[in-house]
Coordinates of C-alpha atoms in Angstrom, one line a residue:
X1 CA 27.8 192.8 241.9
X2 CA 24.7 190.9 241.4
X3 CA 25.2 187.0 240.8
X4 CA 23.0 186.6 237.3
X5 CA 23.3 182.7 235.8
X6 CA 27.6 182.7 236.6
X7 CA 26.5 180.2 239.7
X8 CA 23.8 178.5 237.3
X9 CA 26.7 178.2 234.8
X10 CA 29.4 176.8 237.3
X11 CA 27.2 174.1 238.5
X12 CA 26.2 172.7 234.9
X13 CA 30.2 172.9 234.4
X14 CA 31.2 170.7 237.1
X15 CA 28.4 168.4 236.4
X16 CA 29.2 168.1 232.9
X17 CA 32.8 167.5 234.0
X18 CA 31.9 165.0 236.6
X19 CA 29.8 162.6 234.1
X20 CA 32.4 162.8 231.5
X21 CA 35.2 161.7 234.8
X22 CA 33.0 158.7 235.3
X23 CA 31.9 157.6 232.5
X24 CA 35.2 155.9 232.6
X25 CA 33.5 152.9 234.8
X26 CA 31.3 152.5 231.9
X27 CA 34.3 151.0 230.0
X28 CA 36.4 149.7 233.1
X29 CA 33.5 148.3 235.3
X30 CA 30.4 148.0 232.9
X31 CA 28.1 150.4 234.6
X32 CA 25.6 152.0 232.0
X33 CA 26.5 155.5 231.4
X34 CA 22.6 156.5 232.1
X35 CA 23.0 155.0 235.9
X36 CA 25.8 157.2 236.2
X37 CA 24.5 160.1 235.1
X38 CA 20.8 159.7 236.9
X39 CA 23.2 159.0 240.2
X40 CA 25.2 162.1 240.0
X41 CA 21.7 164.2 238.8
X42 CA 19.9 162.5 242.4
X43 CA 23.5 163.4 244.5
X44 CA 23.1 166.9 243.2
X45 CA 19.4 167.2 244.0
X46 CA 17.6 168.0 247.1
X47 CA 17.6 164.9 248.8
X48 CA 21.1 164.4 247.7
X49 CA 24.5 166.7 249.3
X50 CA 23.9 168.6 246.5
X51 CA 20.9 170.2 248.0
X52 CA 20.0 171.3 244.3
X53 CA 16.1 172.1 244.6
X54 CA 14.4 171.1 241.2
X55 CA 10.9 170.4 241.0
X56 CA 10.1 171.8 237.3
X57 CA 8.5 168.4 235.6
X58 CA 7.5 170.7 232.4
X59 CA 11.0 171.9 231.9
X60 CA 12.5 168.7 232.7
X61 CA 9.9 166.9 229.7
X62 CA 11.2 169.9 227.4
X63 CA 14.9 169.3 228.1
X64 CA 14.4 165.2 227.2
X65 CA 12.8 166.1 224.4
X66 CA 15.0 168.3 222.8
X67 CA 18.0 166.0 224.3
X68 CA 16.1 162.9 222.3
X69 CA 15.8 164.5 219.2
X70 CA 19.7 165.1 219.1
X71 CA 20.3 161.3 220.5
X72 CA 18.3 159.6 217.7
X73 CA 19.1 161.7 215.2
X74 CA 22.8 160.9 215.9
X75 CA 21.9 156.9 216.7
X76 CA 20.3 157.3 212.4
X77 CA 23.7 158.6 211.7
X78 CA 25.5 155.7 212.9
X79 CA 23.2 153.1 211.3
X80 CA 23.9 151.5 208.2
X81 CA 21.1 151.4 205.9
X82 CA 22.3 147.6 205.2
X83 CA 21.5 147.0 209.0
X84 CA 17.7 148.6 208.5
X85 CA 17.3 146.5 205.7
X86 CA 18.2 142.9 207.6
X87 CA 16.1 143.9 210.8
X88 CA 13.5 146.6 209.9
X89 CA 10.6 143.6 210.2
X90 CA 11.5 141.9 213.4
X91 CA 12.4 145.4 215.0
X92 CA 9.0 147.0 213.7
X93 CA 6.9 144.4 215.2
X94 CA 8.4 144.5 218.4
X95 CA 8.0 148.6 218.2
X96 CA 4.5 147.7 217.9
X97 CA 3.1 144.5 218.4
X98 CA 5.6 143.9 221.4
X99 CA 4.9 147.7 223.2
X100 CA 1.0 146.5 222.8
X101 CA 1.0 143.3 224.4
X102 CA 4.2 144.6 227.3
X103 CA 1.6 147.7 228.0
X104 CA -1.6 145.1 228.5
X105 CA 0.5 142.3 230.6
X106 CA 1.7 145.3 232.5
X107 CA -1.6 146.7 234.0
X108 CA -3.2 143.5 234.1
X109 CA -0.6 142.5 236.4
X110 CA -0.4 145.7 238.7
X111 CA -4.3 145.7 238.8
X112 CA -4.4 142.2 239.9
X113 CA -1.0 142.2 242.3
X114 CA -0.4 146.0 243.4
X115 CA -4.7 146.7 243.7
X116 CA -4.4 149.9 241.8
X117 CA -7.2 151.1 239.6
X118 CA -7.1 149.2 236.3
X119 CA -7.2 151.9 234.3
X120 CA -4.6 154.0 236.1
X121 CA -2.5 150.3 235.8
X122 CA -2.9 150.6 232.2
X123 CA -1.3 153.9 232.0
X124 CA 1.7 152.5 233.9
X125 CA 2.4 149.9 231.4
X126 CA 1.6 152.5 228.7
X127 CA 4.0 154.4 230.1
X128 CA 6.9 151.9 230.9
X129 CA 6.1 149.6 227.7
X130 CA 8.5 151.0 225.1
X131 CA 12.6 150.2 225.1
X132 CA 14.8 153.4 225.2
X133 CA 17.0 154.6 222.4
X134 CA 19.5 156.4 224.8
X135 CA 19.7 153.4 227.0
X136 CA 20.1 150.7 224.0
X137 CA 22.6 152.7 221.6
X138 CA 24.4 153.8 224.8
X139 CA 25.3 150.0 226.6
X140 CA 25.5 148.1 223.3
X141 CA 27.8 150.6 221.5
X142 CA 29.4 152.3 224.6
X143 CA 30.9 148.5 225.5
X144 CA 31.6 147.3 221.4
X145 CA 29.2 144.4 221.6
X146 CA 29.0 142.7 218.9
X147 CA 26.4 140.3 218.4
X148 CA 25.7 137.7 215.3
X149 CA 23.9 137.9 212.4
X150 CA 21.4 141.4 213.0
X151 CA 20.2 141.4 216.7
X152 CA 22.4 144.6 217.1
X153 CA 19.8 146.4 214.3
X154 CA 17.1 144.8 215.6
X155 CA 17.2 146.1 219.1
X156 CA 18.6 149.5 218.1
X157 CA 15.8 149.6 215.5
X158 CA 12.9 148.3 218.2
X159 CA 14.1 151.2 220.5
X160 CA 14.6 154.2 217.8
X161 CA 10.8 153.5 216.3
X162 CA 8.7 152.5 219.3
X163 CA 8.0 155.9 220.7
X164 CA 4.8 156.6 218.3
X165 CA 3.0 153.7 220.3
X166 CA 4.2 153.9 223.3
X167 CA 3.0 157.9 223.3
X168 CA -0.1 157.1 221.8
X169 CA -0.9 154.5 224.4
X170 CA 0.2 157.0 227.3
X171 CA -2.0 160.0 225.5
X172 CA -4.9 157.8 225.2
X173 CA -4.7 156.5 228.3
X174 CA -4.2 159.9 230.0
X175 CA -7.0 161.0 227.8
X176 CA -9.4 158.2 229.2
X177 CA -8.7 159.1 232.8
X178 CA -9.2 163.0 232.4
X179 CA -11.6 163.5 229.3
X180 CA -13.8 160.0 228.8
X181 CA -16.1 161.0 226.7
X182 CA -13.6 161.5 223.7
X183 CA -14.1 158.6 220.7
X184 CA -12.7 155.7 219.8
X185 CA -11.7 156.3 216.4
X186 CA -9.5 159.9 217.7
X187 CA -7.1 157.6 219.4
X188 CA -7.0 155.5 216.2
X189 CA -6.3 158.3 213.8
X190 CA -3.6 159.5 216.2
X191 CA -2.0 156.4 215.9
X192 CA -2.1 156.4 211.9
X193 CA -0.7 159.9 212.2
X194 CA 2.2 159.5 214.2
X195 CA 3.3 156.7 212.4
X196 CA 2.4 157.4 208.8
X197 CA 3.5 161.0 209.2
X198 CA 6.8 160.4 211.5
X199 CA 8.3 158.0 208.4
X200 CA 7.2 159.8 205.5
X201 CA 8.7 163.4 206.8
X202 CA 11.9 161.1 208.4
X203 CA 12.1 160.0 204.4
X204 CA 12.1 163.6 203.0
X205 CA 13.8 165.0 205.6
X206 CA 17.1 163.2 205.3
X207 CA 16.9 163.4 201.4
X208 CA 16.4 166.9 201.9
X209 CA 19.2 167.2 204.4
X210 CA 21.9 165.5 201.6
X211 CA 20.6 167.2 198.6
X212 CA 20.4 170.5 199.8
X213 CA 23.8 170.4 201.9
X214 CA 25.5 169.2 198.0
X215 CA 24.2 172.5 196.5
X216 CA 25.3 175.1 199.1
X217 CA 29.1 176.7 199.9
X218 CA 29.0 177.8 203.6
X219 CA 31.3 180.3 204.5
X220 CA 32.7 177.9 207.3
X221 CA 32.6 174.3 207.7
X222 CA 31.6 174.9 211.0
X223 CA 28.1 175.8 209.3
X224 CA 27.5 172.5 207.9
X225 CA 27.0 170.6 210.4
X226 CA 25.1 173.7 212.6
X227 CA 23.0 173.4 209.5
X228 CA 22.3 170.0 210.0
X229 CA 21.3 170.6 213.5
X230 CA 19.0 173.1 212.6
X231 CA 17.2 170.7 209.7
X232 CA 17.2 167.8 212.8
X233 CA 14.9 170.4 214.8
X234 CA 13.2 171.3 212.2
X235 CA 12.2 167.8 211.0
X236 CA 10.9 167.0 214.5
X237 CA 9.0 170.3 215.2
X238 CA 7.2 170.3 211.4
X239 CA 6.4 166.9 212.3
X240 CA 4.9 166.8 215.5
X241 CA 3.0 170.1 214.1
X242 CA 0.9 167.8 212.3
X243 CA 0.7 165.2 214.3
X244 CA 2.6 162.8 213.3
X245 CA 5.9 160.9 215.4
X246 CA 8.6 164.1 215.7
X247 CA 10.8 161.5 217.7
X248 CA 10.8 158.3 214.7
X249 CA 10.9 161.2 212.0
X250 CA 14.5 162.4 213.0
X251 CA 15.3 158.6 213.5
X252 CA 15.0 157.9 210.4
X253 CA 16.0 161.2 208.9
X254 CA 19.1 160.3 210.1
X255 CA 19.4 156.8 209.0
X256 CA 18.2 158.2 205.4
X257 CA 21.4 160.9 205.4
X258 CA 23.9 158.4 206.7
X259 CA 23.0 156.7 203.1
X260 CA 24.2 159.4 201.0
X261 CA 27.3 161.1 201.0
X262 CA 27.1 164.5 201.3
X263 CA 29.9 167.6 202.0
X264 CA 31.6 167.2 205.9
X265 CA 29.8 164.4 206.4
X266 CA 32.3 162.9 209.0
X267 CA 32.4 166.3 210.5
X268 CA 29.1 166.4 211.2
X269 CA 29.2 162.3 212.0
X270 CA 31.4 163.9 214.8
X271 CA 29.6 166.8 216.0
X272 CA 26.3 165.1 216.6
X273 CA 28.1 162.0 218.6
X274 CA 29.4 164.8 220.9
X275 CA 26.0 166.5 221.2
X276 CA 24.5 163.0 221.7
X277 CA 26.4 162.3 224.6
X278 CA 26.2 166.2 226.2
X279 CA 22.5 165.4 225.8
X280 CA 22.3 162.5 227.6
X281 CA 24.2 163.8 230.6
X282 CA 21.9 166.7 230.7
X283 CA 19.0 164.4 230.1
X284 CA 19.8 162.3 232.7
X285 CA 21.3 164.3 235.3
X286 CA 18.3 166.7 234.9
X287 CA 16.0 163.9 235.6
X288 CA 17.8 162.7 238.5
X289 CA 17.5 166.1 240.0
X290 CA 13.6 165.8 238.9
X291 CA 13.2 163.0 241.3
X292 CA 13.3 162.5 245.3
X293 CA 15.0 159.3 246.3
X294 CA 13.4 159.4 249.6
X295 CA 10.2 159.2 247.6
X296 CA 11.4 155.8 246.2
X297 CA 11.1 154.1 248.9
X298 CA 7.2 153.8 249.2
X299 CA 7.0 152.0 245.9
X300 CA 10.0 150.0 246.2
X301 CA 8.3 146.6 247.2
X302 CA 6.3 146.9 244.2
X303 CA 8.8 148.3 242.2
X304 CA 11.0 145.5 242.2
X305 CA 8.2 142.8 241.8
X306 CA 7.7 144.6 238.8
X307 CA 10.6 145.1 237.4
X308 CA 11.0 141.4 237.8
X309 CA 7.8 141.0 235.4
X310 CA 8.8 143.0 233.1
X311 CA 12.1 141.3 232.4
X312 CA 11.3 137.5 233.1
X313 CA 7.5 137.6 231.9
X314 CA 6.3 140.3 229.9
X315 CA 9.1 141.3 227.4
X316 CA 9.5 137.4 227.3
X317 CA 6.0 137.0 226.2
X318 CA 6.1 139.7 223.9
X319 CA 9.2 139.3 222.0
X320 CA 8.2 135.4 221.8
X321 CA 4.7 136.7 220.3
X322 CA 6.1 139.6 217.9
X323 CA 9.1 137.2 216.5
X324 CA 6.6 134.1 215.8
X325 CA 6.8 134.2 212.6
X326 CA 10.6 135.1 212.9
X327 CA 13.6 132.5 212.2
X328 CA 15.3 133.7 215.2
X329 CA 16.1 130.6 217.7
X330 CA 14.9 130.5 221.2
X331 CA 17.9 131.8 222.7
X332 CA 18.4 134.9 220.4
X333 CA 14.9 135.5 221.0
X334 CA 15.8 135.2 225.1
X335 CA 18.7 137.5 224.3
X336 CA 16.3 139.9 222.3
X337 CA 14.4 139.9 225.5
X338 CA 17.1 140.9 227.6
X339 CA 18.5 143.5 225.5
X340 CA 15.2 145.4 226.2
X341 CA 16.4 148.2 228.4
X342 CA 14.3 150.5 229.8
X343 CA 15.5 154.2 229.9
X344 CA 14.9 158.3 229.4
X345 CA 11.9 157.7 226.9
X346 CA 9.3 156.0 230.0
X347 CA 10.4 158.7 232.3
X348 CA 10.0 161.5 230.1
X349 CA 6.6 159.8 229.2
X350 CA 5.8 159.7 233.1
X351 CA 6.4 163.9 233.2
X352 CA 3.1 164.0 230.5
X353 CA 1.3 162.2 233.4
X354 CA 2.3 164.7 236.0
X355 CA 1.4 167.8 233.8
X356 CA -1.6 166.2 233.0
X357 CA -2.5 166.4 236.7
X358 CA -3.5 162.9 236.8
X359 CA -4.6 161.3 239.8
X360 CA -1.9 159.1 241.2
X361 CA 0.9 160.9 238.7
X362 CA 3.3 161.0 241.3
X363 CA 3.3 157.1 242.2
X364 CA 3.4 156.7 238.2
X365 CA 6.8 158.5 238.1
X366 CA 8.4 157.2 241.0
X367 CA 7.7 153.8 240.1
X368 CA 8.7 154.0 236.3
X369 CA 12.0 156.0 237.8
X370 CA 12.8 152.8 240.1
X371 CA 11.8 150.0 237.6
X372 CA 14.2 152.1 234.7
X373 CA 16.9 152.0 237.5
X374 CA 16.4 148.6 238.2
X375 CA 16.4 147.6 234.0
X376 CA 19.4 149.8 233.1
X377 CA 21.3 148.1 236.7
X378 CA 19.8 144.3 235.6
X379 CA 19.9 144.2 232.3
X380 CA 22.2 147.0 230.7
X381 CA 25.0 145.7 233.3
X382 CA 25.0 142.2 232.3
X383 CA 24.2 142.2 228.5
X384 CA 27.9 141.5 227.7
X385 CA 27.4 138.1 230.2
X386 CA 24.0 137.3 228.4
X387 CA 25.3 137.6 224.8
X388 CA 28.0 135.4 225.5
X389 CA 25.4 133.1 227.9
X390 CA 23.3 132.5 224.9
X391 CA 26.1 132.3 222.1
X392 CA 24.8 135.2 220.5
X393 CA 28.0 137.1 220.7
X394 CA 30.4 137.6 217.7
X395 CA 33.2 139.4 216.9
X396 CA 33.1 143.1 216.7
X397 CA 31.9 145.0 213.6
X398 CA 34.3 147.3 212.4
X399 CA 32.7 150.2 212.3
X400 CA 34.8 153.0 213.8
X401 CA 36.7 155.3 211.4
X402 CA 39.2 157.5 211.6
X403 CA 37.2 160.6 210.9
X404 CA 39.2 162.6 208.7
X405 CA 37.5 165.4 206.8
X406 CA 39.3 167.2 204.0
X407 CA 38.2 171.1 203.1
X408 CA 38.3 171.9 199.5
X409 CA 37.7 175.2 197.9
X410 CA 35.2 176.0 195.7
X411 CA 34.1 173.8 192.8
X412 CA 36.3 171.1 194.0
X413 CA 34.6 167.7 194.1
X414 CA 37.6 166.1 196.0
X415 CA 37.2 164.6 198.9
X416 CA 38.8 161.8 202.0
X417 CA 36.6 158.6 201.5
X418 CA 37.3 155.8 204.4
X419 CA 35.8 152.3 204.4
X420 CA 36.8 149.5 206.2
X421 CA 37.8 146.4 203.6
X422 CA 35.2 143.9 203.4
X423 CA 36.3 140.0 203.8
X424 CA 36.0 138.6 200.1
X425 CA 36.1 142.5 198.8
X426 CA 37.7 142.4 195.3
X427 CA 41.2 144.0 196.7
X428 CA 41.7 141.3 199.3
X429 CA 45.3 140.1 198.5
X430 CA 46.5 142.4 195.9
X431 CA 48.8 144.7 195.4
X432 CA 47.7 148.7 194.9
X433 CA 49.8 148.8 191.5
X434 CA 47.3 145.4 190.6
X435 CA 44.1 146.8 191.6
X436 CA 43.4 149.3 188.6
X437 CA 41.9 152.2 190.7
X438 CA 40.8 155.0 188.2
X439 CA 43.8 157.4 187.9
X440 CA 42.1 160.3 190.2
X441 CA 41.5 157.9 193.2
X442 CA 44.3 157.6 195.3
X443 CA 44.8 155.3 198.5
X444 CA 46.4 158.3 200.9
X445 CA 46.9 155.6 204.3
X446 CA 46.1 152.1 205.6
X447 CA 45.1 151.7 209.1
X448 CA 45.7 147.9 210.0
X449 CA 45.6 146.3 213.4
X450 CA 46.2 149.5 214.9
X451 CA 48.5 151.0 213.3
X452 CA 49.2 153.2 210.4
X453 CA 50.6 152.3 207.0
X454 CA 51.9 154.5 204.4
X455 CA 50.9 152.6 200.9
X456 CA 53.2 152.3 197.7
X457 CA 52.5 150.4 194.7
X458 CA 53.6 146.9 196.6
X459 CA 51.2 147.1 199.4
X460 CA 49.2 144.6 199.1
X461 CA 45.3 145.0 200.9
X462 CA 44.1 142.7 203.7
X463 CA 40.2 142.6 204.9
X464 CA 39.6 144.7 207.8
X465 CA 41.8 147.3 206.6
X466 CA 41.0 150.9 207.3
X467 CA 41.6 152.3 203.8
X468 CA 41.4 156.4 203.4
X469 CA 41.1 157.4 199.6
X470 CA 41.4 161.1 198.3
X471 CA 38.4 160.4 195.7
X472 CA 36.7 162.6 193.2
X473 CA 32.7 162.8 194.9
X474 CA 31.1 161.4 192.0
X475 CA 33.8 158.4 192.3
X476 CA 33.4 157.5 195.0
X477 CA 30.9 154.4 194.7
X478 CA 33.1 153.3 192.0
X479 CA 36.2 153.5 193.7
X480 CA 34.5 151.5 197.1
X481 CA 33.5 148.5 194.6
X482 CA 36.8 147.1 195.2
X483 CA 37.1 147.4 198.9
X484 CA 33.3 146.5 199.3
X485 CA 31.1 143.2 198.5
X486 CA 28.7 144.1 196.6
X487 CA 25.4 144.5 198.6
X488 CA 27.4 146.8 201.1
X489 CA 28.3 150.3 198.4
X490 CA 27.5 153.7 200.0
X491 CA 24.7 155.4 197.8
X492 CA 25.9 159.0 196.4
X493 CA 24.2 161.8 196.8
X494 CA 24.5 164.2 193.8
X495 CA 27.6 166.3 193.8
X496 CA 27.7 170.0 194.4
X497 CA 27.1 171.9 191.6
X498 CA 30.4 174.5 191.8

C-alpha cells in the first residue's frame, strides 16, 4: 500500500512531541523556547541527522504568517487593557520612531563595515529592525518576569505593533532594488494604510468578536472559540485586503475582546494559548528546517559584529531617542533596550526578500537567521539577570487564573467570574457575611497561596486571593467593585439576549 502523508504525519508528531519534551529547559535552564525549537527544526533538516530536505521559502513565509496571526491574537488576549493604557505611548514610538532610526543605524553600519551595497544594507536593517512578538511574549511570560511599574506592556506592546513599519520599510526597500522608478508618495500611502487601517479594523474586529459571540447559542461550546478563530483569520485577511497591517489588526483585536466579557471566554482564553504555542513550534521548527547551518558559517564574522551593534549601539540609540521625552530612568531605558529580542517576524521578513528574487537574498536570510539566534541566545537568555541588574525587577503580577468555565443552558445569564483580589480592594479584611454582595453573586472558592479554600460566611478575604464567583453576566462589574480598585473593573459586554 502506497505511503500518502502517514510518514509526513509521523514526523510532524514526533517533532511536536520533542519541542513540547524540551521546552522543559526553558523553565529549568532559561533557554528561550524559540532557540529550542529553531535547533530541533535545523537537527531535523538537511544539514542536520534528520536529513529532512526543505527548501520551500514561499511555504515557510505562509506557515509564519498564519502561525503569527494565531500568536498575537492570543498575546491581545492576555493583555489587560489597563496595561495598554500605561504604555501605549512609549511602546508606539519605539514601534515606530525606534524601528526607523534601528533600520537607518543598521545599513549605515553594514555599508560602511561589511562593504555591501548601501541600499541592499538598508534592506537588512529594514529587515532585522523590528522586535518579535513570539520571542518577547514567549521569554518574559514563559519565565514569570515581573518587572516594575509598565516595562512588561511596553515591550510586549513595542513588539505586537511594530510590524506595519518594519514591513513597509522591507517592501519599499525591496521595491527600490527591483522596481526604482515607483514614487515617493506610494511608499508613504502604504505606510498610512497599514497603520490607519490595521487599528481601526483591530478596533471593530474585537467589538465585533464580543458582541456577536453574546447574541448567538452554538450547538457546542466547542464552537465558540472555533468561532473565534475563524473571526482572528478573518480580521487579518479583510485587512491586509486593503492594505492595511493584517498582523497589528488581530493584535489589537485581541486586546479589544480581552476587555469585554463575553460567553466561554476562559475557554477560548485557553484554546488560543495552546494554538499559540503549537504555532510557534511549527513556526520555528519550520524555519529551522528552511535554513542550512553550513550556510552560516560564511556570514558568521559579520554576523556577530552585528549582532553586537544592534544590541550595544543601535537599539541603545534608538530607545534613548524614542523615550526622550519619556520619564523612564536611564537604567529602565537600558533594560528596555535589552528586552528587544529579535525573533520569527525578521526571518519571515527575510523569506519576502528571497521570493522577491533579490540580489544578495540569500546572504540577507542567513545573516538575519544568525543575528536572531545570537539575540534570542544574548538577550532572551539573560533578561531575568538584566532586570534584576538594573533594579527593574518586581514581584510577579498575578495574572494566572484558574480557568474554570461554567456551561449554562439556554437563556441563562449565569456564569464563573474569577479575579485575583487587588491590594486596597474594598473586601480586603472582611468577612463574606460583611461584604454585602448582591444576593445572586455567590463566592463558590478561594485560591490562596496555593491552595484551595472552601468559603463560609466567616472567611474573611485577603489581597491576592484567587476569588471564583458564580455571577449573573450583567453583574458582574458590580460584583468585581469589591474585589478590584477602582481603575482596574473588567468592561461588560452586553448579555446574550435568550
Amino acid at each position: 500500500m502506497p505511503q500518502l502523508i502517514e510518514d509526513k504525519l509521523l514526523i510532524l508528531s514526533i517533532l511536536v512531541i520533542l519541542a513540547i519534551l524540551v521546552t522543559r529547559l526553558t523553565k529549568n535552564y532559561g533557554v528561550p523556547a524559540l532557540i529550542l525549537f529553531l535547533g530541533l527544526g535545523m537537527l531535523a533538516g538537511s544539514d542536520g541527522p534528520g536529513g529532512i530536505e526543505f527548501d520551500n521559502a514561499p511555504l515557510a513565509q505562509a506557515i509564519g504568517t498564519i502561525a503569527l496571526i494565531f500568536i498575537l491574537f492570543s498575546g491581545g488576549l492576555e493583555t489587560k487593557f489597563e496595561s495598554v493604557k500605561k504604555g501605549y505611548k512609549s511602546a508606539f514610538s519605539l514601534a515606530s520612531i525606534g524601528v526607523i532610526i534601528t533600520a537607518g543605524l543598521s545599513g549605515v553600519f553594514l555599508h560602511f563595515v561589511a562593504g555591501y551595497d548601501f541600499k541592499l544594507s538598508l534592506l537588512i536593517g529594514s529587515v532585522i529592525a523590528s522586535t518579535d512578538a513570539a520571542a518577547v511574549f514567549s521569554v518574559l511570560r514563559a519565565k514569570d518576569l515581573g518587572l516594575r511599574g509598565d516595562l512588561q506592556p511596553v515591550l510586549e506592546i513595542e513588539s505586537g505593533s511594530n510590524d506595519p513599519m518594519a514591513i513597509f520599510l522591507t517592501v519599499m526597500m525591496i521595491s527600490v532594488l527591483t522596481i526604482p522608478e515607483k514614487p515617493l508618495y506610494d511608499y508613504l500611502l502604504l505606510l498610512v494604510l497599514q497603520f490607519g487601517i490595521g487599528a481601526v479594523t483591530g478596533l471593530a474586529g474585537g467589538r465585533f468578536i464580543t458582541w456577536i459571540i453574546n447574541r448567538l447559542d452554538f450547538l457546542s461550546p466547542g464552537f465558540y472559540p472555533v468561532f473565534v478563530l475563524a473571526c482572528a483569520l478573518g480580521i487579518y485577511s479583510g485587512t491586509a485586503l486593503i492594505s492595511g497591517s493584517g498582523f497589528l489588526a488581530v493584535y489589537i483585536a485581541g486586546i479589544v475582546a480581552n476587555y469585554y466579557e463575553y460567553q466561554h471566554k476562559t475557554n477560548t482564553t485557553r484554546f488560543f494559548e495552546g494554538l499559540a504555542w503549537l504555532s510557534q513550534i511549527g513556526m520555528f521548527i519550520t524555519l529551522g528546517l528552511l535554513i542550512f547551518p553550513t550556510r552560516l558559517v560564511d556570514v558568521a564574522p559579520i554576523g556577530i559584529v552585528f549582532a553586537l551593534f544592534l544590541m550595544f549601539i543601535a537599539r541603545p540609540l534608538a530607545v534613548s531617542i524614542s523615550l526622550m521625552f519619556s520619564e523612564y530612568s536611564l537604567r529602565e531605558k537600558v533594560f528596555i533596550s535589552w528586552g528587544g529580542l529579535r525573533g520569527a517576524v525578521p526571518v519571515i521578513l527575510a523569506t519576502f526578500v528571497l521570493t522577491a528574487n533579490v540580489e544578495g537574498g540569500g546572504l540577507v536570510f542567513n545573516l538575519v537567521f544568525f543575528v536572531v539566534i545570537l539575540s534570542a541566545l544574548g538577550q532572551g537568555w539573560t533578561l531575568p539577570y538584566a532586570a534584576k541588574l538594573f533594579k527593574v525587577s518586581a514581584e510577579k503580577n498575578l495574572t494566572k487564573k484558574v480557568l474554570i468555565d461554567l456551561e449554562t443552558g439556554r437563556g441563562d445569564d449565569k456564569t464563573l467570574f474569577d479575579l485575583f483580589v487587588q491590594p486596597g480592594a474594598p473586601a480586603v479584611g472582611q468577612k463574606i457575611v460583611e461584604l454585602g454582595l448582591p444576593k445572586e453573586v455567590l463566592i463558590v472558592l478561594i485560591e490562596r497561596k496555593g491552595k484551595y479554600v472552601i468559603p463560609s460566611g466567616s472567611t474573611r478575604i485577603s489581597e491576592d486571593d484567587l476569588v471564583i464567583l458564580l455571577v449573573d453576566k450583567h453583574q458582574i462589574k458590580e460584583a468585581a467593585a469589591y474585589f478590584k480598585t477602582a481603575d482596574d473593573q473588567p468592561k461588560l459586554s452586553e448579555p446574550q439576549n435568550g
